PDB file of C-alpha atoms and ligand atoms in Angstrom:
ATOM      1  CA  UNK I 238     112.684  74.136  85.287  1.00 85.00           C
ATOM      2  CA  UNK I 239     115.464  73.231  82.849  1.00 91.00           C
ATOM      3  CA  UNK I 240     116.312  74.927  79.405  1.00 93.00           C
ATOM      4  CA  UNK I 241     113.852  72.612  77.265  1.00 95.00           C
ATOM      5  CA  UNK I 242     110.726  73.011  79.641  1.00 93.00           C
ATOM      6  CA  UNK I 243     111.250  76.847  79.998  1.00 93.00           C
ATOM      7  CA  UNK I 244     111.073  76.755  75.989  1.00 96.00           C
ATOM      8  CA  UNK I 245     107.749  74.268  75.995  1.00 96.00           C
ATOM      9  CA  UNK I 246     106.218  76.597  78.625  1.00 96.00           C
ATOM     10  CA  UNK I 247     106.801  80.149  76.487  1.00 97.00           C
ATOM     11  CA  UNK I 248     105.718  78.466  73.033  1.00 97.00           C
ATOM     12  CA  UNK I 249     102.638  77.025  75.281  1.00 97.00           C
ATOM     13  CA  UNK I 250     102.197  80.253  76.515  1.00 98.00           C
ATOM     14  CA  UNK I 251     102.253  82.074  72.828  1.00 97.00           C
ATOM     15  CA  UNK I 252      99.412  79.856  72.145  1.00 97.00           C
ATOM     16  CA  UNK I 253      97.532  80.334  74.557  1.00 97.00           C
ATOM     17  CA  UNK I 254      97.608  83.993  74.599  1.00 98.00           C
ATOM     18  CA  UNK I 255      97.126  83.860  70.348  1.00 97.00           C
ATOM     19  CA  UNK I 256      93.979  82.210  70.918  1.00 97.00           C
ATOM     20  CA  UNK I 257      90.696  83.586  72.011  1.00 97.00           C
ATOM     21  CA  UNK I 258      90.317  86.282  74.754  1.00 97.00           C
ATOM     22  CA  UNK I 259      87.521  88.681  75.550  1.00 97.00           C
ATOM     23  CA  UNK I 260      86.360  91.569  78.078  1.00 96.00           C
ATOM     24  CA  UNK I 261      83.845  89.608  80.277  1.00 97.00           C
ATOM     25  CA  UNK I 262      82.831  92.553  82.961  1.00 96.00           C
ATOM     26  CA  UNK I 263      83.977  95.382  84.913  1.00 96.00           C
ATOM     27  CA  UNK I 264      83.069  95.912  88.671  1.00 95.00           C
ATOM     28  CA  UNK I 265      82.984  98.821  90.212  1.00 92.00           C
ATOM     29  CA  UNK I 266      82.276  97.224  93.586  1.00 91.00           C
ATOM     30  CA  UNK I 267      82.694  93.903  95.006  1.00 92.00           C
ATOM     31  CA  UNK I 268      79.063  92.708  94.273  1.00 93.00           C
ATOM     32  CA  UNK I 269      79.765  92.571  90.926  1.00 95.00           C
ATOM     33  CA  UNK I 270      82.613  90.235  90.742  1.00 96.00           C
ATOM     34  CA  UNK I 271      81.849  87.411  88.503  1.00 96.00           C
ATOM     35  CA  UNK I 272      81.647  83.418  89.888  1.00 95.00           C
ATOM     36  CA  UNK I 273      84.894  81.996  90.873  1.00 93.00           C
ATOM     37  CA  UNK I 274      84.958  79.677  88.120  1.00 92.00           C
ATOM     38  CA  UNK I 275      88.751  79.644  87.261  1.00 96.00           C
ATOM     39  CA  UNK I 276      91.695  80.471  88.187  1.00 97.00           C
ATOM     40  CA  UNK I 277      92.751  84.348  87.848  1.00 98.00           C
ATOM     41  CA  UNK I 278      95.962  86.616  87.728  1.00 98.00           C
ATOM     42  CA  UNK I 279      95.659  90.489  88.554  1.00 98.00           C
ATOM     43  CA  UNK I 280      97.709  93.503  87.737  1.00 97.00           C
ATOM     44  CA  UNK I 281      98.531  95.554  90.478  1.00 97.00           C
ATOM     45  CA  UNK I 282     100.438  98.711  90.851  1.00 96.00           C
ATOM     46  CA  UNK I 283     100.910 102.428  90.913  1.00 95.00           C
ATOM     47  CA  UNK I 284      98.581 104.875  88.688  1.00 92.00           C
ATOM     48  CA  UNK I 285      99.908 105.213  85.137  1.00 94.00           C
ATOM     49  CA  UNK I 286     102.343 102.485  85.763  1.00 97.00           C
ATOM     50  CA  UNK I 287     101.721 100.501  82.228  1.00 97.00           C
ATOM     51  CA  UNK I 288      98.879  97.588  84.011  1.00 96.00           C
ATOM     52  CA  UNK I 289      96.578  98.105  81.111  1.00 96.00           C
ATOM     53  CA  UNK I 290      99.598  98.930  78.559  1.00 97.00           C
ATOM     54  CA  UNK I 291     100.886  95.402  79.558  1.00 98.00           C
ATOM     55  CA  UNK I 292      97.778  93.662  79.451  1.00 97.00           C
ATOM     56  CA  UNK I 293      97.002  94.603  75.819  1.00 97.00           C
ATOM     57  CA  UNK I 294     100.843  93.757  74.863  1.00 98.00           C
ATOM     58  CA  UNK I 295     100.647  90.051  76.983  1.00 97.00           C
ATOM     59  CA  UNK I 296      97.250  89.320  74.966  1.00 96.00           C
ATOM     60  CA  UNK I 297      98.656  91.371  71.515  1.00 96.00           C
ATOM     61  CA  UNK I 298      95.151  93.108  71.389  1.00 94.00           C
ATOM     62  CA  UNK I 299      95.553  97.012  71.476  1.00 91.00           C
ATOM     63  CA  UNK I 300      92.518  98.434  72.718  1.00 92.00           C
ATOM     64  CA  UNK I 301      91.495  95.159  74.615  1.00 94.00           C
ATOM     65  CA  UNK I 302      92.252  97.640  78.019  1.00 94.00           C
ATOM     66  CA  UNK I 303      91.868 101.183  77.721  1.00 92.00           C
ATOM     67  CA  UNK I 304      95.146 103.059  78.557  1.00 93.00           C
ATOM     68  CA  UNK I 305      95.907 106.427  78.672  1.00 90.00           C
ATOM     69  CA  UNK I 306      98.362 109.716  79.194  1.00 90.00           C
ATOM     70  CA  UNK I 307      96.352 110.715  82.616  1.00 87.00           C
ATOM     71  CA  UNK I 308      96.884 108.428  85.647  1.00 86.00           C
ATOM     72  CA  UNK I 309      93.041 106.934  86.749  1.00 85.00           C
ATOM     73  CA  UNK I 310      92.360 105.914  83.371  1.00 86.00           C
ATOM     74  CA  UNK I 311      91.256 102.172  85.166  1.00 87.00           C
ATOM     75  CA  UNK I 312      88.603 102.655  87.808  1.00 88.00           C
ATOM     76  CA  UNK I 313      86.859  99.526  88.301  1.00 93.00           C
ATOM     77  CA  UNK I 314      88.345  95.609  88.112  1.00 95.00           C
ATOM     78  CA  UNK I 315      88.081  94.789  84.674  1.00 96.00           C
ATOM     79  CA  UNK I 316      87.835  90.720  83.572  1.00 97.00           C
ATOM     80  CA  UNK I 317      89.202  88.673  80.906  1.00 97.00           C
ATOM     81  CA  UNK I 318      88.647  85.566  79.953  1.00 98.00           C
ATOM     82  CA  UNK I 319      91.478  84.097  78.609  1.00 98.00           C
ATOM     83  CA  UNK I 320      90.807  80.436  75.969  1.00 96.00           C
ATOM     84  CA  UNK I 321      87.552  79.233  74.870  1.00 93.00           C
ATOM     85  CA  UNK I 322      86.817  77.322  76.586  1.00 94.00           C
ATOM     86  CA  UNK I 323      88.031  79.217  78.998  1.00 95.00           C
ATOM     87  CA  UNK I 324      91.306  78.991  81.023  1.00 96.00           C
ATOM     88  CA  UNK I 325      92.206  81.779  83.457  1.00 98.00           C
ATOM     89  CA  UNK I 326      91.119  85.518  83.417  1.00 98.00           C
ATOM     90  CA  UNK I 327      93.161  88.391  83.510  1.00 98.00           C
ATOM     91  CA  UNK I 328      92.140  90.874  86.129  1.00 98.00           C
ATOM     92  CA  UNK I 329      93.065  95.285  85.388  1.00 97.00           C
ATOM     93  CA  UNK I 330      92.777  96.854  88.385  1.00 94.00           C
ATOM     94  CA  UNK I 331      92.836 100.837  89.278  1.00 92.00           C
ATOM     95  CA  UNK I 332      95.960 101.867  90.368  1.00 92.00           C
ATOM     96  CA  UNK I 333      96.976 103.108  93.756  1.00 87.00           C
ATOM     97  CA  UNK I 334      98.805 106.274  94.796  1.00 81.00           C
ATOM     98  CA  UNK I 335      97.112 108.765  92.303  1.00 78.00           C
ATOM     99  CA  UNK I 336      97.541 111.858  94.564  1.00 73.00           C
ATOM    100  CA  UNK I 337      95.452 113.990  92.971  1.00 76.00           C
ATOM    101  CA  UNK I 338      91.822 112.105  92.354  1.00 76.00           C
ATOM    102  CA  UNK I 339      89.595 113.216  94.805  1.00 82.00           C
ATOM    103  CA  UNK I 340      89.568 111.614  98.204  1.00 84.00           C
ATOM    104  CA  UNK I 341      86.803 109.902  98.364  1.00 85.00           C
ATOM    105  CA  UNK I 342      87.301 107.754  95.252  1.00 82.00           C
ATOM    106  CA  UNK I 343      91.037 107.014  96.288  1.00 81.00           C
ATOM    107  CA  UNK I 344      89.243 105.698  99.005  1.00 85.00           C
ATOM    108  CA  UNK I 345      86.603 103.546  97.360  1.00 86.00           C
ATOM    109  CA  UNK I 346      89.480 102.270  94.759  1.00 86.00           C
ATOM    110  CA  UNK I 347      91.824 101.130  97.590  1.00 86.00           C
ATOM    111  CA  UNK I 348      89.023  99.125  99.626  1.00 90.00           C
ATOM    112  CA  UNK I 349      87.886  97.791  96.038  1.00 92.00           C
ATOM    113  CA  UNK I 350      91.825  96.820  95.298  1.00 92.00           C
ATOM    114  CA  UNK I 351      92.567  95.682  98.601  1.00 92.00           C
ATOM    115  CA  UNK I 352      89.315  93.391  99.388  1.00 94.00           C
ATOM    116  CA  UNK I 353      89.322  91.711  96.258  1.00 96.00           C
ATOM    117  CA  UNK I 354      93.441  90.972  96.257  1.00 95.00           C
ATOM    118  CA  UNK I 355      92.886  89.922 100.503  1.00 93.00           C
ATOM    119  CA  UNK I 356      89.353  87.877  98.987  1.00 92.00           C
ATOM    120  CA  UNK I 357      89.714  85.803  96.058  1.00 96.00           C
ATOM    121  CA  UNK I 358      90.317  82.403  96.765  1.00 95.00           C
ATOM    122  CA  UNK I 359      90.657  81.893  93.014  1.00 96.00           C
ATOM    123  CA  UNK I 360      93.514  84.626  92.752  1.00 97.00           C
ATOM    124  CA  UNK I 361      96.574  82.709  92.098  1.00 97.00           C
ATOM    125  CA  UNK I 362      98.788  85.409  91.416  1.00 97.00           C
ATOM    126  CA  UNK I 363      99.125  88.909  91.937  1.00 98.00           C
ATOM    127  CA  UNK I 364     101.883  91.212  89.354  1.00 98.00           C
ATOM    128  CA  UNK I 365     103.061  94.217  91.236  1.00 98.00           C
ATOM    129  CA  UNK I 366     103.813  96.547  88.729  1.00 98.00           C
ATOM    130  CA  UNK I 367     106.964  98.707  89.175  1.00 98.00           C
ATOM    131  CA  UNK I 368     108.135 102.033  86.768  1.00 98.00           C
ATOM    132  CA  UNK I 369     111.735 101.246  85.750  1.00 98.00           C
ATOM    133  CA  UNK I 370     112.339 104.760  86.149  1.00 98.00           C
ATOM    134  CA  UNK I 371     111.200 105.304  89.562  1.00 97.00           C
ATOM    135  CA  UNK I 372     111.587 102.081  91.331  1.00 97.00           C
ATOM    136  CA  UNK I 373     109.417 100.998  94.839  1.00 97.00           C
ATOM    137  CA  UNK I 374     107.594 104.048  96.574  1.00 96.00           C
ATOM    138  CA  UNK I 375     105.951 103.885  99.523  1.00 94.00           C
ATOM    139  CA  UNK I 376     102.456 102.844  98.297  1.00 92.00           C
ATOM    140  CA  UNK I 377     104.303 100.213  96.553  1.00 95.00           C
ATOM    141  CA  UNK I 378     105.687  98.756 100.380  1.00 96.00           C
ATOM    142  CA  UNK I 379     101.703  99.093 101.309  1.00 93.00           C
ATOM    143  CA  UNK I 380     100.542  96.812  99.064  1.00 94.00           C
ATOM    144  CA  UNK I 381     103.486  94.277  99.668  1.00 96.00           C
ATOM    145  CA  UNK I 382     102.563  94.539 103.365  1.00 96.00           C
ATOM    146  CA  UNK I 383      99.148  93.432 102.582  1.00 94.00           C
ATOM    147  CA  UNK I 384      99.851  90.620 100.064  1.00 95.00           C
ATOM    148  CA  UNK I 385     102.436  89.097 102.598  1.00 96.00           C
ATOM    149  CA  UNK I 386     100.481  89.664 105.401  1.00 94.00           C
ATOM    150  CA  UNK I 387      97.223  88.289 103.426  1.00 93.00           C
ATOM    151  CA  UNK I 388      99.597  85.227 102.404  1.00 95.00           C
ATOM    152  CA  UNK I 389      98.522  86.485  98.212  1.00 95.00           C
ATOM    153  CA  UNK I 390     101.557  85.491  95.771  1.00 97.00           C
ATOM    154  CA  UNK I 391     102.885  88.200  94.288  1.00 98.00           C
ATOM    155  CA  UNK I 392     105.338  89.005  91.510  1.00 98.00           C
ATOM    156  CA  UNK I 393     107.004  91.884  90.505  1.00 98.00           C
ATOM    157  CA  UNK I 394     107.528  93.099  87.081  1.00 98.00           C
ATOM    158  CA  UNK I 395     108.973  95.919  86.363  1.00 98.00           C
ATOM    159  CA  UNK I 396     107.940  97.960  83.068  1.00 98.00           C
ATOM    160  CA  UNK I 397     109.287 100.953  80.817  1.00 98.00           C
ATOM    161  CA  UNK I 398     111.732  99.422  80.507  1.00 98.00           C
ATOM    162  CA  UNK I 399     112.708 101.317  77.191  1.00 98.00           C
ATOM    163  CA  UNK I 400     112.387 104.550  79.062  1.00 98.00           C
ATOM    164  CA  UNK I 401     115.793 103.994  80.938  1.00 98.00           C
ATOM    165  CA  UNK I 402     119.596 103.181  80.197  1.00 98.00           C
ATOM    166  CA  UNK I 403     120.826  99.384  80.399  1.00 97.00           C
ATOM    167  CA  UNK I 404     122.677 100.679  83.742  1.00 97.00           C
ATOM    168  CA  UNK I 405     119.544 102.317  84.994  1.00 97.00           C
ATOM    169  CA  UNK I 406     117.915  99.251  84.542  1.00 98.00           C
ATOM    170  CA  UNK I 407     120.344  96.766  85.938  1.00 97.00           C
ATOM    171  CA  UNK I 408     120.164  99.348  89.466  1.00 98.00           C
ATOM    172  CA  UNK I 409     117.179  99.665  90.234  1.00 98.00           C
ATOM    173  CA  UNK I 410     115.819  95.588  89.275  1.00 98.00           C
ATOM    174  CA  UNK I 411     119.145  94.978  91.904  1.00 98.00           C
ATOM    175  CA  UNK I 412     117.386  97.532  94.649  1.00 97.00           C
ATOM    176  CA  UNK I 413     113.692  95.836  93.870  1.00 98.00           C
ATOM    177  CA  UNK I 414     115.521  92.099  94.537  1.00 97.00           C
ATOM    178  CA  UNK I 415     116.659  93.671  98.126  1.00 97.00           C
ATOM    179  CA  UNK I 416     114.014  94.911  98.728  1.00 96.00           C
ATOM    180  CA  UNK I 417     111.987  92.236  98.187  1.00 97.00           C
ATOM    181  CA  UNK I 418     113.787  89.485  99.318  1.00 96.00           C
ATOM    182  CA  UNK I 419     112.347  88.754 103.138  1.00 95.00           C
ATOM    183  CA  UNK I 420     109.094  89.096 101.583  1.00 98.00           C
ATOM    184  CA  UNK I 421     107.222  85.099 101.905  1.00 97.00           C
ATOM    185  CA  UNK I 422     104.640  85.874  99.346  1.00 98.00           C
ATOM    186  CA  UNK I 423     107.164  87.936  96.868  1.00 98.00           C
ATOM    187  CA  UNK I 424     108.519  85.470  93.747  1.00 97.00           C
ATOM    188  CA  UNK I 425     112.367  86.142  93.889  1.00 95.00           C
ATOM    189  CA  UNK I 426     112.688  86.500  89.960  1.00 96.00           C
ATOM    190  CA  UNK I 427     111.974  89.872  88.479  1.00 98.00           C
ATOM    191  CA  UNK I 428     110.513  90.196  85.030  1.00 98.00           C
ATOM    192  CA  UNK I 429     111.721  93.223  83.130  1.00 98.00           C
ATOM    193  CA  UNK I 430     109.245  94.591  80.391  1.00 98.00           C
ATOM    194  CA  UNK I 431     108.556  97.178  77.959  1.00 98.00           C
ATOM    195  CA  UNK I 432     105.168  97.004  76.330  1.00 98.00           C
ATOM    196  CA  UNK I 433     106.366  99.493  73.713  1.00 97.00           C
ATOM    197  CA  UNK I 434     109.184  97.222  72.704  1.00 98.00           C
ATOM    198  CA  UNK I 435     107.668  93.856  73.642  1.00 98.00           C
ATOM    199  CA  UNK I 436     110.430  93.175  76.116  1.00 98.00           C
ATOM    200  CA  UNK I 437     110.090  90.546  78.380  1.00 98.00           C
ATOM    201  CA  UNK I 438     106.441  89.538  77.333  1.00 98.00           C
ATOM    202  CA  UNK I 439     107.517  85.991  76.007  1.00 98.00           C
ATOM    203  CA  UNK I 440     108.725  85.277  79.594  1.00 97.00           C
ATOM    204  CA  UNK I 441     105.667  87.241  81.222  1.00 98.00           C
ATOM    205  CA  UNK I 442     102.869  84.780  79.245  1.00 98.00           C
ATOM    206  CA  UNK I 443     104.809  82.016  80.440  1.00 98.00           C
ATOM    207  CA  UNK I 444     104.702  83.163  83.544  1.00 97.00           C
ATOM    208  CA  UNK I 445     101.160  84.034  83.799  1.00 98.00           C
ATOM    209  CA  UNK I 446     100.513  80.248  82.329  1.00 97.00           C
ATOM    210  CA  UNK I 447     102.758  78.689  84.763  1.00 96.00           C
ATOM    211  CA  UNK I 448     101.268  80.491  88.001  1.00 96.00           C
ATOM    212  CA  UNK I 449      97.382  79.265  86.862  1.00 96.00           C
ATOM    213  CA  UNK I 450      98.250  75.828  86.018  1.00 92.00           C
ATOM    214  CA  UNK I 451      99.499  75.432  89.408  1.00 75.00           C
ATOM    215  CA  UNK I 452      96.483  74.037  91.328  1.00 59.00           C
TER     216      UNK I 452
HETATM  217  N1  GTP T  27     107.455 104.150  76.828  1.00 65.14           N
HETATM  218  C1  GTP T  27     106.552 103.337  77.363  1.00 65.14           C
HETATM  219  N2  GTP T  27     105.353 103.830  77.757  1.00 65.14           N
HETATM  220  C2  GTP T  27     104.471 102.994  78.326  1.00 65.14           C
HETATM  221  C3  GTP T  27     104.748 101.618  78.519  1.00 65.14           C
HETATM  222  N3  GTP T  27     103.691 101.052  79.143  1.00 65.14           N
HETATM  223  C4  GTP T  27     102.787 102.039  79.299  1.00 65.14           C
HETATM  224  N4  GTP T  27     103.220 103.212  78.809  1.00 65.14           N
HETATM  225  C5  GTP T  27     102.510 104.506  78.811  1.00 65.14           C
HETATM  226  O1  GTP T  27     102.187 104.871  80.143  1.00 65.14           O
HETATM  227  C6  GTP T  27     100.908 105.489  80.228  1.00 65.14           C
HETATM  228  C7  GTP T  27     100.035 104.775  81.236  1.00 65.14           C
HETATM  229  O2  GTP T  27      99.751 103.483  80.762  1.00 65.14           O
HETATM  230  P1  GTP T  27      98.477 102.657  81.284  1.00 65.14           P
HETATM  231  O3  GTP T  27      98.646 101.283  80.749  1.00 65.14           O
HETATM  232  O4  GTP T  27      97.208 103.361  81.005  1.00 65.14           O
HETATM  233  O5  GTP T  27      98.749 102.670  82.865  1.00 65.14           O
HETATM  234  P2  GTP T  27      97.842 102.047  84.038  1.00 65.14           P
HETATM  235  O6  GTP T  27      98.774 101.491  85.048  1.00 65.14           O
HETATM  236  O7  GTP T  27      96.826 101.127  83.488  1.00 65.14           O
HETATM  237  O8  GTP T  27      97.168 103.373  84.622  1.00 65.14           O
HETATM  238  P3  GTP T  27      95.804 103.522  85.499  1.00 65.14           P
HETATM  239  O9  GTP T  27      94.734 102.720  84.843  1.00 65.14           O
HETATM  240  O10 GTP T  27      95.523 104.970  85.472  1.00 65.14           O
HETATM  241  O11 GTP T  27      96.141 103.036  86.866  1.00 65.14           O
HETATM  242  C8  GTP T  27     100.348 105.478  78.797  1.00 65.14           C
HETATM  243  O12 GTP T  27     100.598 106.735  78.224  1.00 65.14           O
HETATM  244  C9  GTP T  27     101.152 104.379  78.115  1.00 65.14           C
HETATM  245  O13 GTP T  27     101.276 104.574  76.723  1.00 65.14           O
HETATM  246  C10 GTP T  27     106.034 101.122  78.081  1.00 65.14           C
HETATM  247  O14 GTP T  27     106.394  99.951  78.200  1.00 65.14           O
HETATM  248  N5  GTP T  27     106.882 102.034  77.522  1.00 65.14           N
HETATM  249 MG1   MG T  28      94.792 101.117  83.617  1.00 65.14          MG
END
């Protein structure tokens, strides 16, 4: 994509993501997933990582996701539908990796996380959340495992971005790259964000157009 169409795309994208977008459901459990009627984009990633922090900064509507201090705030998928009529849906999904819920619901969140991300035939693109500060953990090489191995695109997109120095910053996106490099369902490009600061969420709605308008 040259210079002009990576403009077009982002101005598309502010559009789009201006216009109308509502909560359709939550499901706790697979049975409740709605139809596959269009195409969808989820937000993976580590407890407390920012998911539903970014998806109320991508969509500009605060309390569109509820967010909060304590990691677990997001325990069931969560769709929205994105245009009217509608385009894509955004998918908030619990995170993974939240040592201290109990065991049983870690449990019932991963197969819930994991079956839908392995199931969706609609799914065109999964965002792997990744803390600036903290860079990949080993839940984080789980999932990856799972999305190459279930041939799901993925992306990563790093966030807090205002919570670390420039050179911070610049380290660990370089580590992420390495890291995920051999990957065949990782994009190569990294999307650096803050949802405090608005980084990076220009490029992230075009991005999220672009990977649903594929196909
Ligand atoms: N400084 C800063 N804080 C952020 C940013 N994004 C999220 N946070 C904070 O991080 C905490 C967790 O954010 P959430 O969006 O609820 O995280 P989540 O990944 O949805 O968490 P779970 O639903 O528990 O998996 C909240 O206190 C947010 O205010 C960011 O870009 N910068
Ligand atoms: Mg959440």
């Amino acid at each position: 994509m040259n210079e002009q169409e990576q403009a077009d795309l982002i101005e598309e994208a502010r559009k789009v993501f201006a216009g109308p977008i509502t909560f359709l459901k939550s499901a706790p459990d697979l049975k409740f997933l709605p139809d596959m009627s269009v195409n969808e984009v989820a937000f993976a990633g580590r407890s407390n990582v920012g998911k539903s922090s970014l998806l109320n900064a991508l969509t500009g509507r605060n309390g569109l996701a509820r967010t909060s201090n304590t990691p677990g705030r997001t325990q069931e998928l969560n769709f929205f539908d994105v245009g009217d009529p509608l385009r894509f849906r955004l998918v908030d999904m619990p995170g993974y990796g939240y040592a201290r819920a109990p065991k049983d619901i870690v449990r019932k969140w991963q197969f819930l996380v994991n079956d839908y991300l392995r199931g969706r035939a609609k799914l065109k693109r999964t965002l792997v959340l990744i803390d600036s500060r903290h860079g990949i953990k080993d839940v984080d090489t789980d999932i990856f495992n799972m999305l190459d191995g279930a041939a799901v695109s993925y992306r990563i997109v790093m966030t807090k971005a205002d919570k670390v120095k420039a050179s911070h910053l610049a380290e660990v996106t370089q580590a992420t790259a390495d890291a995920i490099r051999k990957r065949p369902a990782a994009h190569p490009d990294i999307i650096l964000t803050s949802s405090e600061k608005g980084m990076g969420i220009a490029e992230l709605r075009a991005a999220v157009l672009e990977s649903v308008t594929q196909g």
